[in-house]
Short mmCIF file of C-alpha atoms and ligand atoms in Angstrom, two decimals:
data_model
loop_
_atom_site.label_atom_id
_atom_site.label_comp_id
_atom_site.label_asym_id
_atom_site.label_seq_id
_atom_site.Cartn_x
_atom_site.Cartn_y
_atom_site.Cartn_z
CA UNK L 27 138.17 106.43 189.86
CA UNK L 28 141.74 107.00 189.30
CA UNK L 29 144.63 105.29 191.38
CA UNK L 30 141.04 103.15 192.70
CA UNK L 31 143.22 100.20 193.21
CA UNK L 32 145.58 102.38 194.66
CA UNK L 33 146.90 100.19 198.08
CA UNK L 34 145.38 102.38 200.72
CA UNK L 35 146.66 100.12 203.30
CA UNK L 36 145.74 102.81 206.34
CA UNK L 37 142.52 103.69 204.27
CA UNK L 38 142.20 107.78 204.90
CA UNK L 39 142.29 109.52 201.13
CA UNK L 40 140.75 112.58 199.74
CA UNK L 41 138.68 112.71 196.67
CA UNK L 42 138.73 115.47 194.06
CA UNK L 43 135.75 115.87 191.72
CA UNK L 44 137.27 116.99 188.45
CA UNK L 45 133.75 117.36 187.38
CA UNK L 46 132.66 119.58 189.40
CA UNK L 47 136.17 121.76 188.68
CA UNK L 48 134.94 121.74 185.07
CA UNK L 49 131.52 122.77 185.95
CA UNK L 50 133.21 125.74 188.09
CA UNK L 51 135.10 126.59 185.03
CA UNK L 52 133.00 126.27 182.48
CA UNK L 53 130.17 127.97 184.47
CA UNK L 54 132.36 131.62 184.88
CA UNK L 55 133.16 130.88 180.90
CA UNK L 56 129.95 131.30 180.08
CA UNK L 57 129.10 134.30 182.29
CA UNK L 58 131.38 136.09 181.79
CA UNK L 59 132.14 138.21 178.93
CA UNK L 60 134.40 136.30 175.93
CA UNK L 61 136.65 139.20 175.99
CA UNK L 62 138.10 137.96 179.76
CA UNK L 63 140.34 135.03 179.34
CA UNK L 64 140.26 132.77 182.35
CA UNK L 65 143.23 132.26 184.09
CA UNK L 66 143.28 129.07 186.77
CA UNK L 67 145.21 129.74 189.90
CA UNK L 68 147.05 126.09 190.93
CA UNK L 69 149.19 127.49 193.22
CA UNK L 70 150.32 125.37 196.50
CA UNK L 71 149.20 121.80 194.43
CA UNK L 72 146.00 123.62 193.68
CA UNK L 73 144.69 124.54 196.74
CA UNK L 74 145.60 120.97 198.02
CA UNK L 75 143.20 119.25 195.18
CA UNK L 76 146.45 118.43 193.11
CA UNK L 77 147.77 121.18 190.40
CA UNK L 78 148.10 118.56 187.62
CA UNK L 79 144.37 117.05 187.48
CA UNK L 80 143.01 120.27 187.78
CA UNK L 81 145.14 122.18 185.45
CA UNK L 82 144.06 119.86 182.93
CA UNK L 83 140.47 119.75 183.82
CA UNK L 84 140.27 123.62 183.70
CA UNK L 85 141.68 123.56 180.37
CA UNK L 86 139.03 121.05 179.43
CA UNK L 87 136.02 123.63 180.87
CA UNK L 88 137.88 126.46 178.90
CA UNK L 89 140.75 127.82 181.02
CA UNK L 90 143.73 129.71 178.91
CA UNK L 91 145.93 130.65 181.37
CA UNK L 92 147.51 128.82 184.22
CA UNK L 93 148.69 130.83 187.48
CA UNK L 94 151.58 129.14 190.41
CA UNK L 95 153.19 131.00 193.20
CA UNK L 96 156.83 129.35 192.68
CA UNK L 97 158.84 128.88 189.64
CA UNK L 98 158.88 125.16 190.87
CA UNK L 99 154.80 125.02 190.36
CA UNK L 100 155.41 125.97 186.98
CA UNK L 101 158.35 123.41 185.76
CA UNK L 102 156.58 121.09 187.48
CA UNK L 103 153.22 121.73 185.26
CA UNK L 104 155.57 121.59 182.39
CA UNK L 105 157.98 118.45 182.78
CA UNK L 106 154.01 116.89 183.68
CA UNK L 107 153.38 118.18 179.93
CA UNK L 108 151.04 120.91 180.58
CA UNK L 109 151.38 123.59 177.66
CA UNK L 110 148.97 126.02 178.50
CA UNK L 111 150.64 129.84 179.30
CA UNK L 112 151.87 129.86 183.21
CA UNK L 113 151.96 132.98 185.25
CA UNK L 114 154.87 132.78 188.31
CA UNK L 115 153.01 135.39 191.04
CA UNK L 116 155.79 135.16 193.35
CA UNK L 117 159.54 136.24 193.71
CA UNK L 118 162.03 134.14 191.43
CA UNK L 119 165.48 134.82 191.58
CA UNK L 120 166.48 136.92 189.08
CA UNK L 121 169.43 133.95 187.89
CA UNK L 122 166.53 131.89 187.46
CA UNK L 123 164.84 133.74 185.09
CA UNK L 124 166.83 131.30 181.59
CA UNK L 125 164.76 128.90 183.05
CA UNK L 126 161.31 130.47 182.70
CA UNK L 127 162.47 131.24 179.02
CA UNK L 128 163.70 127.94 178.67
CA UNK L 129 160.02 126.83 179.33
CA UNK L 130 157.96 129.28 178.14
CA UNK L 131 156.90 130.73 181.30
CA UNK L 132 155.97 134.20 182.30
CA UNK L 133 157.19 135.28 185.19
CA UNK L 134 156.03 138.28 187.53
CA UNK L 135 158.08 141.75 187.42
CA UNK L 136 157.32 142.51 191.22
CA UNK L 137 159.74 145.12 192.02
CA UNK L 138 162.76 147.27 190.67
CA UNK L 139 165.28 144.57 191.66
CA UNK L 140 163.14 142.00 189.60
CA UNK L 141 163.41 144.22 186.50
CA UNK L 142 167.35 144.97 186.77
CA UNK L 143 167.75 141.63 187.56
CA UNK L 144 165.56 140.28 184.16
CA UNK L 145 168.28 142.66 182.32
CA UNK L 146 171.10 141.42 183.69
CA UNK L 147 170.24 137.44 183.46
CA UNK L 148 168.20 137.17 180.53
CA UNK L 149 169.54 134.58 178.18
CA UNK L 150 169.82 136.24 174.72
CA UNK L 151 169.97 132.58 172.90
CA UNK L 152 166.64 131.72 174.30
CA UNK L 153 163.48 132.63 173.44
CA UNK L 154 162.22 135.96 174.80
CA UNK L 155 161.21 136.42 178.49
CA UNK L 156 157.65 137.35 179.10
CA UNK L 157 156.85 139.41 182.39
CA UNK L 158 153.79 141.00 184.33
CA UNK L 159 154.24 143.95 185.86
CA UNK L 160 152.58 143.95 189.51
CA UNK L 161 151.50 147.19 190.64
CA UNK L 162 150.94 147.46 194.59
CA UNK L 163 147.96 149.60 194.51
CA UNK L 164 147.39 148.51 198.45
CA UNK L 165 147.88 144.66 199.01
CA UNK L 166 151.22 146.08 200.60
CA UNK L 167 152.77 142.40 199.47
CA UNK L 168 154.05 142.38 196.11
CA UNK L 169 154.14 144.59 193.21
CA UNK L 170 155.82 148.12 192.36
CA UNK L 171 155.02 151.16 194.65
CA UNK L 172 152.82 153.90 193.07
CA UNK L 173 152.75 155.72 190.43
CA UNK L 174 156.74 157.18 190.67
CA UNK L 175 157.83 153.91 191.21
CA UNK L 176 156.09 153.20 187.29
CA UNK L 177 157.17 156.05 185.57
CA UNK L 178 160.73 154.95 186.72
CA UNK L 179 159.82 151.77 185.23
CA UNK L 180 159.11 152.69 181.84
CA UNK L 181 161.91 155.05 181.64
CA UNK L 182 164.15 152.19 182.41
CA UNK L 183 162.40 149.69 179.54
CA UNK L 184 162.65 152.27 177.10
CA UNK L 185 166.36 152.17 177.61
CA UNK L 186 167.14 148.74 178.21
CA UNK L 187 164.43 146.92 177.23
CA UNK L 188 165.34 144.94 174.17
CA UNK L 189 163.39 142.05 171.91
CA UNK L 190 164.45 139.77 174.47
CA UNK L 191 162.32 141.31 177.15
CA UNK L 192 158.68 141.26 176.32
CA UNK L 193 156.28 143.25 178.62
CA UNK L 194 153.28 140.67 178.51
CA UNK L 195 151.33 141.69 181.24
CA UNK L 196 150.17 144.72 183.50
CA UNK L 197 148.52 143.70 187.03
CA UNK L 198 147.66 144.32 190.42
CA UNK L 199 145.93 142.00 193.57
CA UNK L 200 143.03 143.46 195.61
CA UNK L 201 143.12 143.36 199.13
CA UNK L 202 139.18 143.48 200.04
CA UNK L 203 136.90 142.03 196.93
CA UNK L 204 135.28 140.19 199.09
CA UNK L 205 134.06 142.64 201.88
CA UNK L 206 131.15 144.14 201.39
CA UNK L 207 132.58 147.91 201.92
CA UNK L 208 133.71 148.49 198.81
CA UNK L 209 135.62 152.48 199.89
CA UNK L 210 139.65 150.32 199.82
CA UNK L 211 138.56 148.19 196.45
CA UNK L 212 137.88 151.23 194.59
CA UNK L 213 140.55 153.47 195.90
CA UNK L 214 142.96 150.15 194.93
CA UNK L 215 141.21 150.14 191.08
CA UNK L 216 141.86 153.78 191.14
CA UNK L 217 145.03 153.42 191.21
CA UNK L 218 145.37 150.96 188.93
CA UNK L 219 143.46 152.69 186.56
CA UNK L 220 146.57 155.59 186.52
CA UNK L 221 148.76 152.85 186.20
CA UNK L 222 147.44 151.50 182.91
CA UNK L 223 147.17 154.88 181.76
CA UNK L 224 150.70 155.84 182.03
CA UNK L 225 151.71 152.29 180.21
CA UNK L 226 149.27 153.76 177.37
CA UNK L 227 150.69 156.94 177.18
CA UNK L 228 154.19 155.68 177.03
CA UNK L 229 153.10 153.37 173.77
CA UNK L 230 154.01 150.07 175.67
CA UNK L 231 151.65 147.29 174.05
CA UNK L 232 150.76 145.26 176.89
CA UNK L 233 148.85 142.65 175.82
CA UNK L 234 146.85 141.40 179.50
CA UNK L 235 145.62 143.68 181.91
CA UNK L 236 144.33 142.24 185.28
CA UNK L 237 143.17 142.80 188.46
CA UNK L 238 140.14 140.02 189.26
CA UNK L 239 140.37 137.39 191.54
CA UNK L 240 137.79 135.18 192.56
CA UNK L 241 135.91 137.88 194.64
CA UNK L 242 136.23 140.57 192.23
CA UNK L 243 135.27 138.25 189.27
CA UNK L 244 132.23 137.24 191.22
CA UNK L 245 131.62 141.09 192.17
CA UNK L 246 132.28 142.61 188.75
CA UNK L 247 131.57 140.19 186.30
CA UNK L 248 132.07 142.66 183.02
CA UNK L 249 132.59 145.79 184.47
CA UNK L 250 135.96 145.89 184.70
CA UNK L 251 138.36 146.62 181.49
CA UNK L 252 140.50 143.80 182.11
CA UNK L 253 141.31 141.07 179.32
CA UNK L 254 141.74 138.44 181.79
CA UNK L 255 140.32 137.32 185.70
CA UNK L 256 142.81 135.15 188.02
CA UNK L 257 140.33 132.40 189.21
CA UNK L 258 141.48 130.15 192.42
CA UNK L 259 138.98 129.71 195.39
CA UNK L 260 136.11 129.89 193.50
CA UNK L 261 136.98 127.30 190.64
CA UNK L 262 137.44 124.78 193.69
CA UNK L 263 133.65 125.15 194.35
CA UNK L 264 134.04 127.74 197.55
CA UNK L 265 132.85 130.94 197.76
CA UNK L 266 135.65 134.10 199.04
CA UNK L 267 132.81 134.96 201.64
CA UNK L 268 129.24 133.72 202.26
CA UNK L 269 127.69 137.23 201.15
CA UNK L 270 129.19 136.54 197.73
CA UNK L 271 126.49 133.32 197.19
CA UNK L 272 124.03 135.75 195.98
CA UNK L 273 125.72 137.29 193.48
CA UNK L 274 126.43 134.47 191.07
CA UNK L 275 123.54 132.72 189.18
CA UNK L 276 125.00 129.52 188.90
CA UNK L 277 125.81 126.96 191.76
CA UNK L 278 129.55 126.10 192.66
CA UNK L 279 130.21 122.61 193.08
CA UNK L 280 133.00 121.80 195.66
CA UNK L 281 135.20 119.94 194.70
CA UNK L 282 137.24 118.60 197.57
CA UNK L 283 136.08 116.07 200.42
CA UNK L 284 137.89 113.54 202.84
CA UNK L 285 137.13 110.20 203.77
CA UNK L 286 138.42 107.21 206.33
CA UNK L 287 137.13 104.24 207.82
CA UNK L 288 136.98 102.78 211.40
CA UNK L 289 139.89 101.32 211.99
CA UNK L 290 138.86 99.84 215.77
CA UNK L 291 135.88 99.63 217.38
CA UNK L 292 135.43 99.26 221.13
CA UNK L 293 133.06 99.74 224.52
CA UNK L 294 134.51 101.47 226.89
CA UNK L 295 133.17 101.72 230.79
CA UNK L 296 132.54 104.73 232.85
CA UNK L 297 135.21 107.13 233.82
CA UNK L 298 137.31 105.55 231.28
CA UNK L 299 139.68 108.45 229.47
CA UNK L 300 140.07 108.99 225.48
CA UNK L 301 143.45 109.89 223.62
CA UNK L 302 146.47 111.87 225.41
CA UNK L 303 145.63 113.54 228.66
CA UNK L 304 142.49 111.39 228.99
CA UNK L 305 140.43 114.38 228.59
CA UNK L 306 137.82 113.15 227.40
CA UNK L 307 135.91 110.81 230.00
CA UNK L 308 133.48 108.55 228.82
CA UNK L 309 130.34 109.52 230.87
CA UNK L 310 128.69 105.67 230.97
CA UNK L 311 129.54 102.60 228.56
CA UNK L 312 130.51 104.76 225.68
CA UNK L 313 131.49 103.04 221.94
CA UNK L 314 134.42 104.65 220.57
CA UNK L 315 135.61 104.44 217.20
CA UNK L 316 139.09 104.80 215.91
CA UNK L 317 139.87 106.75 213.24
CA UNK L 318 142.74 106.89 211.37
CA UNK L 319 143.75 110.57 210.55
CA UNK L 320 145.40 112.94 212.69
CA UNK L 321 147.64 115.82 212.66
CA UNK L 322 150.21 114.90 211.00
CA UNK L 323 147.58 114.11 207.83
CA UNK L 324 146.35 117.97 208.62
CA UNK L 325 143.16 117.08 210.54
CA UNK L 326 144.39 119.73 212.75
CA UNK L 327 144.54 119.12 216.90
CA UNK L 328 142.22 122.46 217.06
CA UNK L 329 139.56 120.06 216.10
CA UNK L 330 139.83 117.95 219.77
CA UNK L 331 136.82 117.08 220.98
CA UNK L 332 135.20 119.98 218.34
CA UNK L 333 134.46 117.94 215.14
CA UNK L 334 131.82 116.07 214.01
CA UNK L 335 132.54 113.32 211.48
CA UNK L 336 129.38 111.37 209.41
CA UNK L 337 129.32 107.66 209.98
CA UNK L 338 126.26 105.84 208.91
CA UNK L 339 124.16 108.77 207.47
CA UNK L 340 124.91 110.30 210.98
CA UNK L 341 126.76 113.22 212.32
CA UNK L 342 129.05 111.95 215.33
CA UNK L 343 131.60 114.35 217.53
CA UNK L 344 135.40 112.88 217.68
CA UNK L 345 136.09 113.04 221.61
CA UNK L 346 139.54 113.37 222.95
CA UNK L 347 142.76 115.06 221.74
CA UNK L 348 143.68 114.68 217.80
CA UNK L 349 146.90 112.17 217.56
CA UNK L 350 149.98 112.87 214.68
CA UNK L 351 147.68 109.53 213.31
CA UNK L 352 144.39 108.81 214.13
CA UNK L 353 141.74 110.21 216.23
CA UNK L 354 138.68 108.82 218.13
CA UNK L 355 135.29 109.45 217.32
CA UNK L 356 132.23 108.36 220.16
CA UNK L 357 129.79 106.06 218.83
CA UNK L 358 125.95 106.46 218.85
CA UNK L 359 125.95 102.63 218.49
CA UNK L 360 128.21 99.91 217.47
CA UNK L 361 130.00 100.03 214.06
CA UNK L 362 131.61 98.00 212.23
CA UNK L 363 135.52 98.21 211.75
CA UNK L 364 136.07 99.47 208.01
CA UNK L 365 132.44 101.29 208.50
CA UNK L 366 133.63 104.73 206.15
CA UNK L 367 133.75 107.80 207.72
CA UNK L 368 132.95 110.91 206.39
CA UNK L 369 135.09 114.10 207.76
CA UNK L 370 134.04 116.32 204.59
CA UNK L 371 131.31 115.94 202.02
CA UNK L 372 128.16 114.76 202.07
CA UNK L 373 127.07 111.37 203.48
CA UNK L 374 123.38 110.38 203.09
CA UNK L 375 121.08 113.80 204.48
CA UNK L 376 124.46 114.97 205.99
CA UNK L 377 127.20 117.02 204.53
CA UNK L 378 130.29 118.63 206.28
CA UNK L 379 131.16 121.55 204.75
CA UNK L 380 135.08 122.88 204.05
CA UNK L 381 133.13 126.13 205.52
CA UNK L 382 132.13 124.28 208.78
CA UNK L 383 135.78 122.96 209.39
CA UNK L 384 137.22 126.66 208.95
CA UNK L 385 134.96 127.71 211.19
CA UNK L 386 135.42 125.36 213.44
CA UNK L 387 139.18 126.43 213.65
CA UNK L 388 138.57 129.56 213.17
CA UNK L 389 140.31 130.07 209.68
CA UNK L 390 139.00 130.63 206.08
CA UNK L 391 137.98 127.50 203.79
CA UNK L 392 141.23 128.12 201.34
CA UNK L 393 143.21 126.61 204.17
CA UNK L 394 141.32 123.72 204.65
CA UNK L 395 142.36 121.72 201.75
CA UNK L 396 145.58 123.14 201.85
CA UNK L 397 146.11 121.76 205.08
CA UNK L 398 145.75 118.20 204.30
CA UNK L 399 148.74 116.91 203.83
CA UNK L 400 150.57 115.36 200.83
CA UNK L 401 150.44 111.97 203.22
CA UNK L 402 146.61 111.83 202.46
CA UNK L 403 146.33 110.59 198.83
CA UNK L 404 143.94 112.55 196.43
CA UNK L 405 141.81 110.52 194.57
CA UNK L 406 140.45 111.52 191.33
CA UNK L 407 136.71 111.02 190.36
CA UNK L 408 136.81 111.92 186.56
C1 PLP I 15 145.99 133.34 194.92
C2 PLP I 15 145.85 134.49 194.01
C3 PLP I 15 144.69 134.67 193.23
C4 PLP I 15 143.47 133.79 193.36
O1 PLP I 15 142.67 134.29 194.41
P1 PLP I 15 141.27 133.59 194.79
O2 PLP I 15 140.73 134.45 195.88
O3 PLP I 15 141.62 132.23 195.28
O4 PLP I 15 140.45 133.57 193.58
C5 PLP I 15 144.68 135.70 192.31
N1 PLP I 15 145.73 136.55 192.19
C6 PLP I 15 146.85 136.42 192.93
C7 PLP I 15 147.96 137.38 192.75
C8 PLP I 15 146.94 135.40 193.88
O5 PLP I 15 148.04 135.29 194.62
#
């Protein structure tokens, strides 16, 4: 495994099966349709897992397209090497744009202010910039307003568009591909639909049109006419919503789980407290295990005396308030200091599940990973 060797003197990490990414990858390759290029979302360090490792390993499984949220994201992909086409969903300011030129990154078009500002700051003596257009068709986040707000739009790159603008990209982000009611998803690809007409009529080549994330991909496999789906969740081996499980005929793999070891072990007598506001009381001679992760590592204080951690093939609750650093864990029996402790992934019969932790605190599984923080390192099983 890479960075193995690594000196994990407090001994918490994460591991991040870049095999299983690939099979994620390669599995919606060959499902879907060759005309939809696969575009994998690494926004926020890729979902936690790390963008870099994953980038690469979804280019390995057949990924053409890379997708950030920041302009950072992307340079960072870059100066790291990575060659592959990048996709910027987020705001950049506009005086930033010579920069996504400078590295050959396409950058998102997400309101009027966005396009006056790509006229103003693009940097004729550098190759061209590339945009997406973002329609808002009902996320209510991001993206031009309707079909006015368009027509205004090409009216204004007819005039000032030049050779050093290039309209890459048409696109638009559904709010509810993963609910089962499907009334708001197809008034949202309704109004898409208009959209790309419009762009046809006016004669504007635009060479991707998209609207699929995970949910949508997994919902419409073919039968949308898009050229390319925006994969995040779902290449990270988690489904948008349990329902969804059905609909795929392959298995995801996760990709992500999270590991310590003891690093005390102790009895404690009756009536004896646990952790900050000894609220947990030990009920008789109770072992107790230290374990060290806490909040400040993203194993969240909303998991006090709530989660169970696998030690020994065996599921065991952690008892008292989470710390910034460590937490406790009660003992069926004595362990060993240095025992490893499982608080995601599967450990002998037992697996804990990104699913169980999100809904243990009440959240949805992309936070999960995202939430552990940079202080945990990722390990890398090839
Ligand atoms: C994050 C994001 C995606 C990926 O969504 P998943 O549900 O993780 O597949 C796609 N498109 C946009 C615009 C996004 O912001």
């Amino acid at each position: 495994m890479q960075m193995e060797s690594n000196c994990l003197y407090r001994q918490t990490w994460a591991e991040v099966d870049l095999a299983a990414i690939r099979h994620n990858v390669s599995s919606f390759r060959h499902w879907l349709p060759e005309s939809k290029q696969l575009m994998a979302v690494v926004k926020a360090n890729g979902y936690g897992h790390g963008a870099l490792p994953v980038a690469q390993a979804a280019q390995q499984a057949g990924a053409t397209w890379l997708a950030v949220a920041l302009l950072e994201e992307a340079l960072e992909l870059r100066e790291a090497g990575v060659t592959l086409p990048i996709l910027v969903f987020g705001h950049i300011q506009p005086e930033a744009f010579p920069l996504a030129q400078e590295h050959g990154i396409s950058v998102s078009i997400n309101h009027f202010e966005d396009w006056f500002g790509a006229v103003k700051h693009v940097d004729p003596s550098l190759a061209p910039l590339r945009f997406h257009l973002k329609i808002d068709t009902g996320m209510s986040r991001l993206g031009l307003l309707g079909v006015e707000e368009l027509e205004r739009m090409i009216i204004s790159y007819k005039e000032k568009g030049s050779s050093q603008l290039v309209w890459e990209g048409l696109y638009t982000h559904l709010a509810t591909a993963d609910e089962e009611d499907s009334t708001y998803l197809q008034q949202q690809l309704q109004r898409f639909q208009q959209a790309r007409d419009m762009v046809q009529r006016a004669g504007i080549p635009v060479s991707y049109v998209h609207a699929e994330n995970s949910a949508a991909t997994i919902r419409f496999r073919q039968h949308l006419d898009t050229n390319l789906v925006r994969i995040g969740i779902s290449m990270y081996g988690l489904y948008p919503s349990p329902w969804m499980k059905e609909l795929l005929p392959f298995h995801l793999k996760e990709a992500f789980s999270l590991y310590s070891r003891l690093s005390m072990v102790k009895r404690i007598n009756e009536g004896v407290g646990v952790s900050y506001g000894a609220a947990y009381r030990a009920k008789q001679g109770e072992w107790v295990g230290t374990i060290p992760i806490g909040y400040a590592d993203g194993w969240r204080r909303a998991l006090s005396n709530r989660a169970e951690v696998i030690i020994n093939g065996q599921r065991h609750r952690l008892i008292g308030r989470v710390c910034m650093d460590q937490c406790m864990v009660r003992l069926v029996e004595r362990q060993e200091v240095g025992e490893k402790v499982t608080l995601i992934g599967g450990q002998g019969p037992e697996a804990i599940r990104i699913d169980d932790i999100a809904a243990k605190l009440g959240t949805i599984n992309y936070e999960v990973p995202c939430m552990i923080s940079a202080r945990v390192p990722r390990l890398y099983r090839p």
